[in-house]
Amino acid sequence: MCRSIKTLRPPVLPEEATEDDIRAAALQYVRKVSGFRAPAAHNREVFDRAVEAVTEATAELLAGLEVRGRPAPTHRAG
C-alpha cells in the first residue's frame, strides 16, 4: 500500500531533511495508519489535519535530536 518511510536524520541522509521530505514521511505514516491512500471527501479534513500534526511533530523531533559529532539540525515546522 505505502512505500517504506525513510530515515530522515544524518548520517542516513547526507544533509538535513527538507520540509518536503518531512511532509512526505508524514503523509506515508498517515496513509499507513488510516489504511487510505487517498481519503474520501468526508474524511479529507481529518486526514489533512493528521498529516499536518505528524509533519510538525516530525520536524520538532528532528530539530531536537543530537547525532554523535553533529549539532542538532534547525528545522522549523510550517
mmCIF file of N, CA and C in Angstrom:
data_model
loop_
_atom_site.group_PDB
_atom_site.id
_atom_site.type_symbol
_atom_site.label_atom_id
_atom_site.label_comp_id
_atom_site.label_asym_id
_atom_site.label_seq_id
_atom_site.Cartn_x
_atom_site.Cartn_y
_atom_site.Cartn_z
ATOM 1 N N MET A 1 0.813 -1.180 0.000
ATOM 2 C CA MET A 1 0.000 0.000 0.000
ATOM 3 C C MET A 1 0.866 1.258 0.000
ATOM 4 N N CYS A 2 1.809 1.376 0.915
ATOM 5 C CA CYS A 2 2.679 2.556 1.021
ATOM 6 C C CYS A 2 4.123 2.120 0.888
ATOM 7 N N ARG A 3 4.919 3.025 0.376
ATOM 8 C CA ARG A 3 6.355 2.783 0.422
ATOM 9 C C ARG A 3 6.809 2.899 1.852
ATOM 10 N N SER A 4 7.946 2.370 2.127
ATOM 11 C CA SER A 4 8.502 2.494 3.476
ATOM 12 C C SER A 4 8.850 3.942 3.760
ATOM 13 N N ILE A 5 8.717 4.330 5.009
ATOM 14 C CA ILE A 5 9.109 5.663 5.420
ATOM 15 C C ILE A 5 10.619 5.630 5.638
ATOM 16 N N LYS A 6 11.335 6.559 5.012
ATOM 17 C CA LYS A 6 12.791 6.545 5.124
ATOM 18 C C LYS A 6 13.259 7.321 6.350
ATOM 19 N N THR A 7 14.440 6.974 6.811
ATOM 20 C CA THR A 7 15.065 7.689 7.915
ATOM 21 C C THR A 7 15.445 9.086 7.432
ATOM 22 N N LEU A 8 15.145 10.094 8.248
ATOM 23 C CA LEU A 8 15.338 11.482 7.822
ATOM 24 C C LEU A 8 16.462 12.210 8.555
ATOM 25 N N ARG A 9 17.295 11.498 9.279
ATOM 26 C CA ARG A 9 18.371 12.174 10.002
ATOM 27 C C ARG A 9 19.728 11.724 9.483
ATOM 28 N N PRO A 10 20.716 12.598 9.619
ATOM 29 C CA PRO A 10 22.078 12.179 9.296
ATOM 30 C C PRO A 10 22.498 11.073 10.247
ATOM 31 N N PRO A 11 23.337 10.180 9.909
ATOM 32 C CA PRO A 11 24.074 10.143 8.656
ATOM 33 C C PRO A 11 23.339 9.412 7.533
ATOM 34 N N VAL A 12 22.123 8.931 7.766
ATOM 35 C CA VAL A 12 21.388 8.240 6.700
ATOM 36 C C VAL A 12 21.150 9.182 5.532
ATOM 37 N N LEU A 13 20.672 10.380 5.811
ATOM 38 C CA LEU A 13 20.598 11.418 4.777
ATOM 39 C C LEU A 13 21.891 12.219 4.843
ATOM 40 N N PRO A 14 22.511 12.479 3.723
ATOM 41 C CA PRO A 14 23.778 13.211 3.749
ATOM 42 C C PRO A 14 23.622 14.658 4.208
ATOM 43 N N GLU A 15 22.422 15.219 4.102
ATOM 44 C CA GLU A 15 22.166 16.581 4.564
ATOM 45 C C GLU A 15 20.844 16.596 5.312
ATOM 46 N N GLU A 16 20.485 17.725 5.870
ATOM 47 C CA GLU A 16 19.245 17.820 6.627
ATOM 48 C C GLU A 16 18.038 17.532 5.743
ATOM 49 N N ALA A 17 17.021 16.931 6.340
ATOM 50 C CA ALA A 17 15.779 16.664 5.635
ATOM 51 C C ALA A 17 15.093 17.989 5.308
ATOM 52 N N THR A 18 14.499 18.048 4.138
ATOM 53 C CA THR A 18 13.767 19.253 3.751
ATOM 54 C C THR A 18 12.340 19.170 4.280
ATOM 55 N N GLU A 19 11.632 20.292 4.231
ATOM 56 C CA GLU A 19 10.225 20.280 4.624
ATOM 57 C C GLU A 19 9.439 19.304 3.756
ATOM 58 N N ASP A 20 9.788 19.211 2.475
ATOM 59 C CA ASP A 20 9.115 18.251 1.587
ATOM 60 C C ASP A 20 9.380 16.812 2.019
ATOM 61 N N ASP A 21 10.606 16.508 2.432
ATOM 62 C CA ASP A 21 10.935 15.166 2.929
ATOM 63 C C ASP A 21 10.099 14.835 4.158
ATOM 64 N N ILE A 22 10.001 15.800 5.067
ATOM 65 C CA ILE A 22 9.271 15.585 6.308
ATOM 66 C C ILE A 22 7.784 15.395 6.023
ATOM 67 N N ARG A 23 7.209 16.226 5.164
ATOM 68 C CA ARG A 23 5.787 16.105 4.818
ATOM 69 C C ARG A 23 5.510 14.780 4.107
ATOM 70 N N ALA A 24 6.392 14.348 3.227
ATOM 71 C CA ALA A 24 6.203 13.074 2.526
ATOM 72 C C ALA A 24 6.190 11.905 3.509
ATOM 73 N N ALA A 25 7.086 11.948 4.492
ATOM 74 C CA ALA A 25 7.109 10.888 5.509
ATOM 75 C C ALA A 25 5.823 10.912 6.334
ATOM 76 N N ALA A 26 5.354 12.114 6.682
ATOM 77 C CA ALA A 26 4.113 12.253 7.458
ATOM 78 C C ALA A 26 2.930 11.704 6.662
ATOM 79 N N LEU A 27 2.879 12.017 5.389
ATOM 80 C CA LEU A 27 1.801 11.510 4.536
ATOM 81 C C LEU A 27 1.832 9.990 4.471
ATOM 82 N N GLN A 28 3.009 9.417 4.311
ATOM 83 C CA GLN A 28 3.128 7.959 4.271
ATOM 84 C C GLN A 28 2.647 7.336 5.579
ATOM 85 N N TYR A 29 3.008 7.956 6.692
ATOM 86 C CA TYR A 29 2.588 7.455 8.003
ATOM 87 C C TYR A 29 1.064 7.491 8.136
ATOM 88 N N VAL A 30 0.461 8.614 7.808
ATOM 89 C CA VAL A 30 -0.995 8.744 7.937
ATOM 90 C C VAL A 30 -1.700 7.781 6.984
ATOM 91 N N ARG A 31 -1.179 7.620 5.787
ATOM 92 C CA ARG A 31 -1.762 6.639 4.854
ATOM 93 C C ARG A 31 -1.725 5.235 5.447
ATOM 94 N N LYS A 32 -0.583 4.871 6.009
ATOM 95 C CA LYS A 32 -0.423 3.532 6.571
ATOM 96 C C LYS A 32 -1.365 3.313 7.742
ATOM 97 N N VAL A 33 -1.401 4.271 8.663
ATOM 98 C CA VAL A 33 -2.219 4.129 9.865
ATOM 99 C C VAL A 33 -3.710 4.128 9.531
ATOM 100 N N SER A 34 -4.121 5.005 8.604
ATOM 101 C CA SER A 34 -5.543 5.113 8.269
ATOM 102 C C SER A 34 -6.019 4.008 7.340
ATOM 103 N N GLY A 35 -5.104 3.445 6.571
ATOM 104 C CA GLY A 35 -5.498 2.444 5.583
ATOM 105 C C GLY A 35 -6.004 3.051 4.290
ATOM 106 N N PHE A 36 -5.898 4.363 4.147
ATOM 107 C CA PHE A 36 -6.360 5.054 2.940
ATOM 108 C C PHE A 36 -5.190 5.688 2.210
ATOM 109 N N ARG A 37 -5.081 5.410 0.926
ATOM 110 C CA ARG A 37 -4.091 6.124 0.107
ATOM 111 C C ARG A 37 -4.572 7.547 -0.114
ATOM 112 N N ALA A 38 -5.838 7.685 -0.432
ATOM 113 C CA ALA A 38 -6.472 8.996 -0.586
ATOM 114 C C ALA A 38 -7.838 8.881 0.086
ATOM 115 N N PRO A 39 -8.107 9.698 1.079
ATOM 116 C CA PRO A 39 -9.369 9.578 1.803
ATOM 117 C C PRO A 39 -10.554 10.079 0.983
ATOM 118 N N ALA A 40 -11.730 9.594 1.317
ATOM 119 C CA ALA A 40 -12.965 10.101 0.715
ATOM 120 C C ALA A 40 -13.163 11.543 1.164
ATOM 121 N N ALA A 41 -13.971 12.260 0.449
ATOM 122 C CA ALA A 41 -14.202 13.678 0.736
ATOM 123 C C ALA A 41 -14.601 13.913 2.192
ATOM 124 N N HIS A 42 -15.409 13.046 2.755
ATOM 125 C CA HIS A 42 -15.875 13.244 4.128
ATOM 126 C C HIS A 42 -14.773 12.993 5.169
ATOM 127 N N ASN A 43 -13.663 12.411 4.768
ATOM 128 C CA ASN A 43 -12.529 12.188 5.669
ATOM 129 C C ASN A 43 -11.332 13.091 5.360
ATOM 130 N N ARG A 44 -11.431 13.895 4.321
ATOM 131 C CA ARG A 44 -10.293 14.699 3.854
ATOM 132 C C ARG A 44 -9.780 15.653 4.936
ATOM 133 N N GLU A 45 -10.663 16.354 5.621
ATOM 134 C CA GLU A 45 -10.232 17.347 6.604
ATOM 135 C C GLU A 45 -9.438 16.709 7.744
ATOM 136 N N VAL A 46 -9.956 15.632 8.306
ATOM 137 C CA VAL A 46 -9.264 14.982 9.427
ATOM 138 C C VAL A 46 -7.951 14.345 8.947
ATOM 139 N N PHE A 47 -7.945 13.809 7.732
ATOM 140 C CA PHE A 47 -6.731 13.236 7.145
ATOM 141 C C PHE A 47 -5.664 14.323 7.001
ATOM 142 N N ASP A 48 -6.048 15.462 6.431
ATOM 143 C CA ASP A 48 -5.101 16.562 6.234
ATOM 144 C C ASP A 48 -4.583 17.118 7.560
ATOM 145 N N ARG A 49 -5.456 17.211 8.557
ATOM 146 C CA ARG A 49 -5.024 17.673 9.887
ATOM 147 C C ARG A 49 -4.012 16.705 10.487
ATOM 148 N N ALA A 50 -4.241 15.410 10.287
ATOM 149 C CA ALA A 50 -3.307 14.413 10.814
ATOM 150 C C ALA A 50 -1.947 14.535 10.127
ATOM 151 N N VAL A 51 -1.947 14.738 8.822
ATOM 152 C CA VAL A 51 -0.674 14.907 8.106
ATOM 153 C C VAL A 51 0.059 16.136 8.645
ATOM 154 N N GLU A 52 -0.657 17.221 8.871
ATOM 155 C CA GLU A 52 -0.038 18.435 9.398
ATOM 156 C C GLU A 52 0.530 18.194 10.794
ATOM 157 N N ALA A 53 -0.221 17.525 11.653
ATOM 158 C CA ALA A 53 0.234 17.263 13.022
ATOM 159 C C ALA A 53 1.481 16.375 13.027
ATOM 160 N N VAL A 54 1.487 15.350 12.191
ATOM 161 C CA VAL A 54 2.650 14.450 12.124
ATOM 162 C C VAL A 54 3.846 15.184 11.523
ATOM 163 N N THR A 55 3.599 16.043 10.545
ATOM 164 C CA THR A 55 4.676 16.845 9.961
ATOM 165 C C THR A 55 5.331 17.707 11.034
ATOM 166 N N GLU A 56 4.512 18.406 11.824
ATOM 167 C CA GLU A 56 5.043 19.269 12.878
ATOM 168 C C GLU A 56 5.792 18.469 13.937
ATOM 169 N N ALA A 57 5.223 17.336 14.344
ATOM 170 C CA ALA A 57 5.879 16.506 15.362
ATOM 171 C C ALA A 57 7.207 15.967 14.840
ATOM 172 N N THR A 58 7.254 15.589 13.577
ATOM 173 C CA THR A 58 8.485 15.065 12.987
ATOM 174 C C THR A 58 9.557 16.147 12.905
ATOM 175 N N ALA A 59 9.162 17.344 12.486
ATOM 176 C CA ALA A 59 10.122 18.449 12.414
ATOM 177 C C ALA A 59 10.675 18.768 13.799
ATOM 178 N N GLU A 60 9.804 18.758 14.810
ATOM 179 C CA GLU A 60 10.246 19.010 16.182
ATOM 180 C C GLU A 60 11.209 17.924 16.655
ATOM 181 N N LEU A 61 10.889 16.676 16.359
ATOM 182 C CA LEU A 61 11.777 15.571 16.720
ATOM 183 C C LEU A 61 13.146 15.732 16.075
ATOM 184 N N LEU A 62 13.166 15.969 14.767
ATOM 185 C CA LEU A 62 14.443 16.099 14.065
ATOM 186 C C LEU A 62 15.243 17.292 14.568
ATOM 187 N N ALA A 63 14.554 18.379 14.924
ATOM 188 C CA ALA A 63 15.248 19.564 15.428
ATOM 189 C C ALA A 63 15.894 19.300 16.775
ATOM 190 N N GLY A 64 15.335 18.384 17.544
ATOM 191 C CA GLY A 64 15.861 18.124 18.870
ATOM 192 C C GLY A 64 16.840 16.983 18.971
ATOM 193 N N LEU A 65 16.932 16.158 17.952
ATOM 194 C CA LEU A 65 17.844 15.016 18.008
ATOM 195 C C LEU A 65 19.296 15.466 17.943
ATOM 196 N N GLU A 66 20.128 14.801 18.697
ATOM 197 C CA GLU A 66 21.565 15.020 18.613
ATOM 198 C C GLU A 66 22.187 13.760 18.036
ATOM 199 N N VAL A 67 22.891 13.934 16.953
ATOM 200 C CA VAL A 67 23.582 12.827 16.303
ATOM 201 C C VAL A 67 25.050 12.955 16.657
ATOM 202 N N ARG A 68 25.654 11.865 17.080
ATOM 203 C CA ARG A 68 27.052 11.897 17.518
ATOM 204 C C ARG A 68 27.919 12.743 16.591
ATOM 205 N N GLY A 69 28.579 13.715 17.217
ATOM 206 C CA GLY A 69 29.531 14.533 16.473
ATOM 207 C C GLY A 69 28.914 15.600 15.596
ATOM 208 N N ARG A 70 27.590 15.765 15.656
ATOM 209 C CA ARG A 70 26.949 16.773 14.814
ATOM 210 C C ARG A 70 26.002 17.600 15.668
ATOM 211 N N PRO A 71 25.909 18.885 15.400
ATOM 212 C CA PRO A 71 24.934 19.704 16.129
ATOM 213 C C PRO A 71 23.515 19.346 15.679
ATOM 214 N N ALA A 72 22.537 19.626 16.518
ATOM 215 C CA ALA A 72 21.139 19.368 16.167
ATOM 216 C C ALA A 72 20.761 20.226 14.979
ATOM 217 N N PRO A 73 19.971 19.704 14.016
ATOM 218 C CA PRO A 73 19.525 20.485 12.856
ATOM 219 C C PRO A 73 18.566 21.585 13.311
ATOM 220 N N THR A 74 18.319 22.527 12.422
ATOM 221 C CA THR A 74 17.432 23.649 12.743
ATOM 222 C C THR A 74 16.195 23.633 11.860
ATOM 223 N N HIS A 75 15.371 22.608 11.989
ATOM 224 C CA HIS A 75 14.115 22.515 11.227
ATOM 225 C C HIS A 75 13.074 23.386 11.873
ATOM 226 N N ARG A 76 12.231 23.942 11.048
ATOM 227 C CA ARG A 76 11.092 24.688 11.561
ATOM 228 C C ARG A 76 9.835 24.166 10.897
ATOM 229 N N ALA A 77 8.837 23.847 11.680
ATOM 230 C CA ALA A 77 7.557 23.376 11.149
ATOM 231 C C ALA A 77 6.791 24.566 10.571
ATOM 232 N N GLY A 78 6.022 24.243 9.505
ATOM 233 C CA GLY A 78 5.106 25.240 8.985
ATOM 234 C C GLY A 78 5.725 26.081 7.973
#
